[in-house]
Amino acid sequence: NAGVTQTPKFRVLKTGQSMTLLCAQDMNHEYMYWYRQDPGMGLRLIHYSVGEGTTAKGEVPDGYNVSRLKKQNFLLGLESAAPSQTSVYFCASSKRDQPQHFGDGTRLSIL
Amino acid sequence: QQQVKQSPQSLIVQKGGISIINCAYENTAFDYFPWYQQFPGKGPALLIAIRPDVSEKKEGRFTISFNKSAKQFSLHIMDSQPGDSATYFCAAWEGTGGTSYGKLTFGQGTILTVHP
């Protein structure tokens, strides 16, 4: 039982490059979330999804896009990476109104 | 705006001591207050949680104290151990109330170090 799996675990990008972060969950959860974690700021919600084919903006959505083509997968895309997007990205999943289960994060550096 | 304020930012405790982390919130619509524990290189994991109709909840060495009128809640770790060294986040959950998504707002985090 893997829970929430994020790939890749580490990545270094140059400014302007694009990339996609993948999140996969095997708990049949309806809800999935993308957060970023920065020192002294806790976790901030980027985008979330309440079901396959649906996505919505969170607290800090600018510069990111997401897609949920399959219930078990939630993708986070950076079209043109900026240094301000250097962060640790966490994916989480949950059933409705239940605690969120987190992956182990993707550490992204943008030079 | 920071809806959940957490303090202190860092905390050093000796083995066997009591660790106390405090959080304050503003939004009276919050109706569930979880604490997450995060070890280096790992994601946050749910540690303990409380609803506002209860003033205290205890699970082993971990206790949440909740003061609804003051809009404050705290985590107490009794007999702190080096293995408790981690980052702790308080959070507040605004339930769906008929909408499709309940919002979870995190505090800034507290780095706890327990010295042997």
XYZ file of N, CA and C in Angstrom:
681
model
N 0.853 -1.195 0.000
C 0.000 0.000 0.000
C 0.880 1.234 0.000
N 1.018 1.895 -1.181
C 1.969 2.990 -1.301
C 1.404 4.292 -0.770
N 0.066 4.485 -0.757
C -0.501 5.752 -0.315
C -0.429 6.797 -1.408
N 0.290 7.892 -1.148
C 0.464 8.977 -2.102
C 1.920 8.983 -2.558
N 2.121 8.854 -3.852
C 3.464 8.802 -4.416
C 3.698 9.989 -5.335
N 4.805 10.689 -5.111
C 5.139 11.843 -5.933
C 6.409 11.572 -6.723
N 6.398 11.965 -7.980
C 7.595 11.878 -8.815
C 7.751 13.153 -9.623
N 8.995 13.649 -9.838
C 10.221 13.134 -9.219
C 10.351 13.601 -7.780
N 11.380 13.163 -7.083
C 11.639 13.609 -5.708
C 12.466 14.889 -5.692
N 13.315 15.067 -6.676
C 14.160 16.255 -6.780
C 14.219 16.678 -8.246
N 14.360 18.002 -8.439
C 14.519 18.473 -9.808
C 15.117 19.864 -9.766
N 16.030 20.113 -10.699
C 16.599 21.448 -10.869
C 16.242 21.921 -12.277
N 15.683 23.104 -12.354
C 15.283 23.674 -13.635
C 15.973 25.007 -13.860
N 16.038 25.394 -15.104
C 16.472 26.748 -15.423
C 15.228 27.615 -15.629
N 15.390 28.898 -15.342
C 14.280 29.831 -15.549
C 13.739 29.713 -16.965
N 12.418 29.625 -17.074
C 11.774 29.534 -18.376
C 11.464 28.125 -18.839
N 12.095 27.139 -18.210
C 11.811 25.758 -18.580
C 10.451 25.337 -18.036
N 9.928 24.267 -18.594
C 8.652 23.741 -18.128
C 8.851 22.340 -17.575
N 7.939 21.935 -16.721
C 7.979 20.569 -16.212
C 6.634 20.208 -15.607
N 6.448 18.905 -15.399
C 5.234 18.391 -14.793
C 5.585 17.513 -13.614
N 4.916 17.765 -12.492
C 5.036 16.936 -11.312
C 3.842 15.982 -11.274
N 4.143 14.721 -10.975
C 3.099 13.705 -10.962
C 2.784 13.252 -9.543
N 1.507 13.133 -9.258
C 1.043 12.588 -7.990
C 0.111 11.421 -8.276
N 0.333 10.316 -7.598
C -0.515 9.148 -7.749
C -0.929 8.631 -6.376
N -2.220 8.302 -6.248
C -2.707 7.745 -4.981
C -3.475 6.459 -5.253
N -3.335 5.520 -4.317
C -3.952 4.208 -4.491
C -5.017 3.941 -3.440
N -5.581 5.007 -2.864
C -6.567 4.876 -1.794
C -7.989 5.166 -2.279
N -8.150 5.344 -3.575
C -9.462 5.602 -4.164
C -10.101 6.885 -3.603
N -9.252 7.873 -3.285
C -9.752 9.132 -2.750
C -10.324 10.011 -3.841
N -11.406 10.700 -3.501
C -12.026 11.596 -4.472
C -11.236 12.905 -4.611
N -10.733 13.401 -3.485
C -10.111 14.723 -3.477
C -8.593 14.606 -3.572
N -8.013 15.502 -4.339
C -6.556 15.591 -4.405
C -6.145 17.060 -4.390
N -4.932 17.315 -3.863
C -4.476 18.681 -3.614
C -3.000 18.826 -3.955
N -2.626 20.022 -4.360
C -1.223 20.383 -4.485
C -0.936 21.569 -3.573
N 0.110 21.415 -2.740
C 0.564 22.477 -1.850
C 2.018 22.802 -2.177
N 2.417 24.010 -1.784
C 3.825 24.324 -1.737
C 4.193 24.693 -0.303
N 5.409 24.314 0.078
C 5.879 24.592 1.428
C 7.126 25.448 1.363
N 7.062 26.595 1.988
C 8.188 27.516 2.035
C 8.485 27.851 3.486
N 9.760 28.092 3.820
C 10.130 28.353 5.220
C 9.317 29.481 5.832
N 8.770 29.218 7.027
C 8.038 30.242 7.752
C 6.647 30.539 7.230
N 6.212 29.769 6.219
C 4.897 30.062 5.634
C 3.952 28.866 5.665
N 4.362 27.797 6.276
C 3.487 26.629 6.321
C 3.263 26.048 4.940
N 2.133 25.421 4.758
C 1.753 24.863 3.463
C 0.641 25.715 2.870
N 0.798 26.060 1.624
C -0.208 26.873 0.944
C -0.766 26.106 -0.244
N -2.077 26.115 -0.372
C -2.763 25.353 -1.400
C -2.628 26.030 -2.760
N -2.190 25.248 -3.746
C -2.021 25.774 -5.102
C -3.284 25.531 -5.924
N -3.617 24.272 -6.087
C -4.822 23.844 -6.794
C -5.351 22.583 -6.117
N -6.613 22.287 -6.375
C -7.180 21.068 -5.846
C -8.189 20.503 -6.830
N -8.600 19.258 -6.549
C -9.572 18.594 -7.419
C -10.532 17.788 -6.562
N -11.813 17.914 -6.859
C -12.814 17.170 -6.090
C -13.290 15.929 -6.840
N -12.679 15.668 -7.977
C -13.034 14.471 -8.714
C -12.387 14.457 -10.085
N -12.429 13.302 -10.713
C -11.851 13.148 -12.040
C -12.430 14.184 -13.003
N -11.529 14.861 -13.709
C -11.956 15.837 -14.704
C -12.270 17.218 -14.159
N -12.148 17.414 -12.847
C -12.435 18.720 -12.247
C -11.221 19.244 -11.500
N -10.975 20.544 -11.613
C -9.907 21.193 -10.862
C -10.374 22.573 -10.431
N -9.715 23.124 -9.416
C -10.065 24.454 -8.937
C -8.838 25.121 -8.345
N -8.863 26.455 -8.304
C -7.742 27.219 -7.797
C -7.750 27.248 -6.282
N -6.543 27.222 -5.722
C -6.393 27.379 -4.291
C -5.933 28.774 -3.943
N -5.053 28.862 -2.961
C -4.593 30.153 -2.438
C -3.544 30.813 -3.320
N -2.653 30.021 -3.933
C -1.538 30.564 -4.721
C -1.441 29.869 -6.075
N -2.419 30.053 -6.971
C -2.467 29.295 -8.227
C -1.635 29.860 -9.380
N -1.204 31.124 -9.271
C -0.561 31.773 -10.417
C 0.740 31.085 -10.804
N 0.879 30.828 -12.117
C 2.083 30.205 -12.639
C 2.019 28.693 -12.701
N 0.906 28.128 -12.261
C 0.740 26.668 -12.229
C -0.531 26.256 -12.968
N -0.496 25.071 -13.555
C -1.709 24.472 -14.094
C -1.783 23.021 -13.632
N -2.979 22.486 -13.606
C -3.174 21.123 -13.116
C -4.134 20.379 -14.042
N -4.052 19.057 -13.947
C -5.012 18.227 -14.679
C -5.270 16.948 -13.901
N -6.510 16.480 -13.989
C -6.883 15.232 -13.315
C -7.690 14.396 -14.303
N -6.968 13.732 -15.170
C -7.595 12.917 -16.209
C -8.040 11.564 -15.673
N -7.357 11.089 -14.641
C -7.718 9.838 -13.991
C -7.893 10.090 -12.502
N -8.771 9.351 -11.876
C -9.057 9.561 -10.460
C -7.805 9.438 -9.599
N -6.913 8.533 -9.952
C -5.767 8.280 -9.099
C -4.589 9.219 -9.345
N -4.647 10.039 -10.390
C -3.506 10.886 -10.725
C -3.870 12.361 -10.725
N -2.927 13.180 -10.274
C -3.116 14.636 -10.261
C -1.793 15.251 -10.678
N -1.786 15.964 -11.793
C -0.556 16.521 -12.342
C -0.478 18.017 -12.093
N 0.715 18.471 -11.733
C 0.974 19.902 -11.543
C 1.998 20.337 -12.573
N 1.654 21.343 -13.363
C 2.550 21.811 -14.402
C 3.042 23.221 -14.160
N 4.308 23.420 -14.515
C 4.889 24.762 -14.533
C 5.236 25.038 -15.986
N 4.568 25.991 -16.602
C 4.775 26.255 -18.028
C 6.070 26.997 -18.292
N 6.392 27.969 -17.437
C 7.604 28.768 -17.584
C 8.142 29.052 -16.185
N 9.015 28.180 -15.737
C 9.472 28.233 -14.348
C 10.175 29.542 -14.010
N 9.911 30.020 -12.786
C 10.533 31.240 -12.272
C 11.215 30.926 -10.943
N 12.273 31.662 -10.588
C 12.959 31.398 -9.312
C 12.026 31.430 -8.104
N 10.957 32.224 -8.165
C 10.010 32.302 -7.047
C 9.246 30.989 -6.843
N 9.341 30.097 -7.806
C 8.679 28.810 -7.683
C 9.590 27.730 -7.076
N 10.780 28.129 -6.690
C 11.637 27.223 -5.930
C 10.958 26.915 -4.599
N 10.707 25.643 -4.347
C 9.933 25.278 -3.171
C 9.927 23.764 -3.032
N 9.267 23.310 -1.980
C 8.961 21.886 -1.841
C 7.473 21.727 -2.102
N 7.140 20.850 -3.022
C 5.752 20.669 -3.427
C 5.211 19.362 -2.859
N 4.048 19.465 -2.229
C 3.410 18.287 -1.648
C 2.060 18.059 -2.297
N 1.817 16.796 -2.571
C 0.516 16.359 -3.025
C -0.188 15.665 -1.862
N -1.487 15.785 -1.803
C -2.267 15.108 -0.770
C -3.563 14.604 -1.382
N -4.166 13.659 -0.703
C -5.459 13.149 -1.150
C -6.320 12.856 0.064
N -7.618 12.815 -0.156
C -8.531 12.529 0.950
C -9.895 12.131 0.416
N -10.678 11.520 1.288
C -12.100 11.400 1.035
C -12.722 12.721 1.497
N -13.971 12.947 1.096
C -14.642 14.193 1.446
C -14.710 14.351 2.965
N -14.247 15.527 3.440
C -14.295 15.872 4.862
C -13.522 14.893 5.745
N -12.514 14.271 5.185
C -11.636 13.389 5.948
C -10.212 13.945 5.927
N -9.369 13.555 6.898
C -7.988 14.070 6.918
C -7.240 13.787 5.625
N -6.361 14.690 5.283
C -5.574 14.549 4.067
C -4.331 13.706 4.319
N -4.004 12.879 3.336
C -2.793 12.059 3.372
C -1.795 12.666 2.395
N -0.584 12.897 2.868
C 0.421 13.583 2.073
C 1.465 12.630 1.501
N 1.990 12.999 0.336
C 3.169 12.350 -0.196
C 4.417 12.914 0.457
N 5.579 12.455 0.031
C 6.842 12.867 0.632
C 7.487 14.068 -0.048
N 6.833 14.634 -1.026
C 7.268 15.893 -1.583
C 8.197 15.801 -2.771
N 8.225 16.894 -3.538
C 9.169 17.091 -4.631
C 9.917 18.377 -4.344
N 11.244 18.270 -4.261
C 12.072 19.447 -4.016
C 12.489 20.028 -5.348
N 12.031 21.235 -5.638
C 12.247 21.861 -6.932
C 13.076 23.128 -6.763
N 14.171 23.195 -7.491
C 15.015 24.394 -7.499
C 15.020 24.974 -8.900
N 14.833 26.280 -8.972
C 14.817 26.948 -10.272
C 15.899 28.014 -10.277
N 16.834 27.835 -11.185
C 18.008 28.713 -11.213
C 17.823 29.876 -12.192
N -3.922 36.937 3.892
C -3.867 37.148 5.335
C -3.615 35.803 6.019
N -2.966 35.843 7.176
C -2.636 34.622 7.890
C -3.787 34.310 8.827
N -4.584 33.305 8.498
C -5.751 33.005 9.305
C -5.425 32.150 10.510
N -4.315 31.439 10.469
C -3.878 30.624 11.590
C -2.449 31.017 11.926
N -2.267 31.549 13.133
C -0.951 32.009 13.568
C -0.391 31.040 14.580
N 0.833 30.589 14.339
C 1.456 29.556 15.161
C 2.723 30.094 15.799
N 2.938 29.710 17.056
C 4.160 30.117 17.759
C 4.558 29.049 18.774
N 5.848 28.937 19.091
C 6.971 29.666 18.512
C 7.393 29.083 17.172
N 8.292 29.738 16.485
C 8.821 29.220 15.223
C 9.744 28.039 15.473
N 10.467 28.089 16.586
C 11.334 26.972 16.932
C 11.311 26.788 18.449
N 11.606 25.568 18.869
C 11.492 25.213 20.281
C 12.528 24.146 20.594
N 13.275 24.378 21.658
C 14.266 23.395 22.107
C 13.883 22.946 23.503
N 13.791 21.643 23.672
C 13.343 21.058 24.936
C 14.301 19.930 25.309
N 14.505 19.762 26.593
C 15.302 18.638 27.060
C 14.434 17.386 27.133
N 15.094 16.254 26.954
C 14.397 14.969 27.056
C 13.642 14.892 28.376
N 12.376 14.475 28.293
C 11.554 14.366 29.478
C 10.749 15.610 29.791
N 11.046 16.703 29.112
C 10.337 17.955 29.342
C 9.014 18.020 28.590
N 8.329 19.131 28.780
C 7.041 19.349 28.114
C 7.233 20.351 26.973
N 6.771 19.985 25.799
C 6.803 20.884 24.635
C 5.410 21.460 24.453
N 5.354 22.773 24.270
C 4.058 23.435 24.088
C 4.115 24.318 22.854
N 3.182 24.109 21.946
C 3.085 24.895 20.714
C 1.682 25.482 20.662
N 1.616 26.760 20.353
C 0.349 27.475 20.400
C -0.112 27.941 19.020
N -1.418 27.957 18.840
C -1.996 28.467 17.603
C -3.223 29.310 17.917
N -3.426 30.323 17.099
C -4.593 31.183 17.227
C -5.230 31.347 15.857
N -6.539 31.426 15.839
C -7.235 31.553 14.563
C -8.236 32.689 14.630
N -8.692 33.092 13.450
C -9.621 34.210 13.372
C -10.998 33.802 12.858
N -11.011 32.833 11.964
C -12.244 32.467 11.287
C -13.099 31.559 12.165
N -14.252 32.047 12.597
C -15.107 31.251 13.483
C -15.825 30.127 12.740
N -15.658 30.059 11.421
C -16.246 28.965 10.655
C -15.402 27.696 10.715
N -14.182 27.801 11.212
C -13.348 26.598 11.356
C -14.029 25.642 12.327
N -14.065 24.360 11.951
C -14.757 23.410 12.824
C -13.994 22.111 13.056
N -12.722 22.107 12.730
C -11.911 20.918 12.956
C -10.470 21.376 12.979
N -9.714 20.930 13.992
C -8.371 21.472 14.203
C -7.372 20.324 14.333
N -6.710 19.962 13.235
C -5.714 18.891 13.281
C -4.297 19.435 13.510
N -3.468 18.593 14.034
C -2.039 18.853 14.125
C -1.319 17.826 13.256
N -0.341 18.341 12.500
C 0.459 17.469 11.654
C 1.907 17.465 12.142
N 2.549 16.316 11.991
C 3.952 16.145 12.355
C 4.717 15.842 11.064
N 5.830 16.529 10.885
C 6.603 16.324 9.663
C 8.070 16.093 10.000
N 8.590 14.954 9.561
C 10.011 14.653 9.711
C 10.747 15.086 8.446
N 12.051 15.377 8.571
C 12.818 15.829 7.403
C 12.701 14.859 6.240
N 12.427 15.398 5.066
C 12.328 14.585 3.870
C 11.019 13.838 3.713
N 10.095 14.089 4.600
C 8.802 13.408 4.553
C 7.667 14.415 4.469
N 6.489 13.917 4.095
C 5.329 14.775 4.092
C 4.701 14.869 5.474
N 3.850 15.864 5.700
C 3.154 15.968 6.987
C 2.261 14.752 7.219
N 2.185 14.334 8.451
C 1.331 13.204 8.822
C 0.425 13.639 9.961
N -0.850 13.264 9.868
C -1.800 13.642 10.912
C -1.394 13.036 12.251
N -1.323 13.884 13.281
C -0.885 13.452 14.606
C -2.075 13.305 15.549
N -2.867 14.341 15.652
C -4.009 14.361 16.559
C -4.900 15.508 16.116
N -6.198 15.415 16.405
C -7.118 16.458 15.970
C -8.228 16.629 16.994
N -8.886 17.799 16.949
C -9.945 18.088 17.909
C -11.047 18.882 17.232
N -12.254 18.728 17.707
C -13.373 19.542 17.248
C -13.691 20.565 18.327
N -14.290 21.697 17.990
C -14.448 22.801 18.940
C -15.447 22.552 20.056
N -16.176 21.440 20.016
C -17.099 21.161 21.114
C -16.409 20.435 22.263
N -15.108 20.212 22.132
C -14.315 19.524 23.154
C -13.188 20.448 23.590
N -12.899 20.525 24.870
C -11.859 21.439 25.360
C -10.477 20.776 25.423
N -10.459 19.466 25.431
C -9.169 18.783 25.507
C -9.285 17.393 24.899
N -8.203 16.982 24.228
C -8.140 15.628 23.698
C -6.738 15.096 23.906
N -6.650 13.881 24.430
C -5.357 13.296 24.753
C -5.184 11.982 24.034
N -4.004 11.811 23.416
C -3.648 10.546 22.795
C -2.202 10.246 23.164
N -2.047 9.358 24.131
C -0.705 9.028 24.594
C -0.044 10.232 25.222
N 1.133 10.608 24.731
C 1.844 11.756 25.290
C 1.414 13.084 24.667
N 0.527 13.042 23.706
C 0.105 14.235 22.978
C -1.280 14.683 23.418
N -1.409 15.973 23.746
C -2.673 16.541 24.197
C -2.941 17.837 23.450
N -4.166 17.986 22.963
C -4.609 19.267 22.415
C -5.496 19.925 23.462
N -5.220 21.203 23.733
C -6.097 22.016 24.565
C -6.757 23.052 23.665
N -8.060 23.222 23.825
C -8.809 24.094 22.915
C -9.605 25.105 23.716
N -9.462 26.382 23.372
C -10.201 27.469 24.036
C -11.004 28.195 22.965
N -12.282 27.827 22.858
C -13.109 28.356 21.780
C -13.331 29.860 21.917
N -13.542 30.348 23.134
C -13.830 31.766 23.314
C -12.625 32.631 22.961
N -11.427 32.126 23.237
C -10.203 32.863 22.908
C -9.727 32.578 21.496
N -10.352 31.608 20.828
C -9.951 31.178 19.486
C -8.475 30.783 19.468
N -8.139 29.934 20.447
C -6.765 29.457 20.548
C -6.763 27.953 20.832
N -5.726 27.290 20.358
C -5.547 25.891 20.690
C -4.060 25.583 20.735
N -3.705 24.586 21.488
C -2.295 24.289 21.688
C -2.051 22.785 21.722
N -0.820 22.437 21.399
C -0.361 21.048 21.452
C 0.644 20.930 22.587
N 0.411 19.965 23.460
C 1.338 19.673 24.546
C 1.925 18.278 24.316
N 3.231 18.190 24.345
C 3.900 16.899 24.243
C 4.554 16.631 25.591
N 4.025 15.669 26.295
C 4.551 15.317 27.610
C 5.735 14.362 27.455
N 6.649 14.415 28.420
C 7.807 13.503 28.403
C 8.436 13.483 27.002
N 8.782 14.647 26.518
C 9.314 14.771 25.156
C 10.549 13.892 24.962
N 10.622 13.281 23.777
C 11.704 12.369 23.433
C 12.451 12.861 22.196
N 13.723 12.505 22.059
C 14.466 12.914 20.857
C 13.757 12.523 19.564
N 13.050 11.414 19.581
C 12.300 10.979 18.401
C 11.124 11.868 18.060
N 10.768 12.782 18.971
C 9.701 13.749 18.702
C 10.223 14.940 17.900
N 11.531 15.047 17.751
C 12.114 16.162 17.004
C 11.588 16.148 15.567
N 10.903 17.203 15.219
C 10.222 17.287 13.924
C 9.651 18.690 13.794
N 9.025 18.948 12.658
C 8.281 20.188 12.486
C 6.801 19.892 12.704
N 6.159 20.734 13.490
C 4.745 20.545 13.815
C 3.931 21.692 13.215
N 2.849 21.317 12.573
C 1.940 22.297 11.988
C 0.566 22.165 12.626
N 0.031 23.282 13.078
C -1.386 23.272 13.401
C -2.144 23.611 12.128
N -3.401 23.268 12.100
C -4.223 23.562 10.940
C -5.664 23.752 11.396
N -6.425 24.377 10.551
C -7.837 24.587 10.842
C -8.639 24.290 9.589
N -9.722 23.576 9.788
C -10.529 23.065 8.677
C -11.876 23.747 8.663
N -12.217 24.282 7.509
C -13.540 24.865 7.334
C -14.361 23.871 6.539
N -15.341 23.276 7.181
C -16.084 22.190 6.579
C -16.873 22.597 5.355
N -17.379 21.596 4.668
C -18.040 21.838 3.395
C -19.350 22.592 3.568
N -20.100 22.271 4.600
C -21.375 22.949 4.798
C -22.245 22.918 3.563
N -22.131 21.825 2.808
C -22.945 21.721 1.604
C -22.182 22.035 0.336
N -21.038 22.705 0.465
C -20.230 22.936 -0.732
C -19.356 21.714 -0.990
N -18.579 21.750 -2.019
C -17.861 20.544 -2.434
C -16.474 20.416 -1.841
N -16.015 21.428 -1.149
C -14.638 21.355 -0.670
C -14.513 21.987 0.697
N -13.840 21.293 1.606
C -13.534 21.860 2.899
C -12.110 22.377 2.874
N -11.886 23.583 3.284
C -10.584 24.220 3.181
C -9.758 23.992 4.432
N -8.500 23.566 4.235
C -7.563 23.340 5.338
C -6.516 24.443 5.300
N -6.420 25.205 6.387
C -5.459 26.301 6.484
C -4.409 25.937 7.520
N -3.134 26.057 7.138
C -2.035 25.665 8.005
C -1.426 26.868 8.718
N -0.913 26.603 9.932
C -0.052 27.566 10.584
C 1.337 27.526 9.967
N 2.232 28.370 10.464
C 3.540 28.537 9.838
C 4.520 27.418 10.166
N 4.225 26.643 11.205
C 5.091 25.539 11.578
C 6.015 25.871 12.740
N 6.329 24.857 13.547
C 7.267 24.975 14.672
C 8.278 23.850 14.564
N 9.540 24.215 14.552
C 10.603 23.212 14.519
C 10.950 22.850 15.959
N 10.653 21.614 16.341
C 10.919 21.135 17.698
C 12.185 20.298 17.714
N 13.075 20.642 18.630
C 14.286 19.858 18.843
C 14.289 19.396 20.292
N 14.380 18.092 20.488
C 14.443 17.531 21.831
C 15.843 16.980 22.050
N 16.551 17.583 22.996
C 17.914 17.156 23.281
C 17.933 15.987 24.257
N 18.825 15.020 24.009
C 18.887 13.841 24.877
C 19.416 14.171 26.276
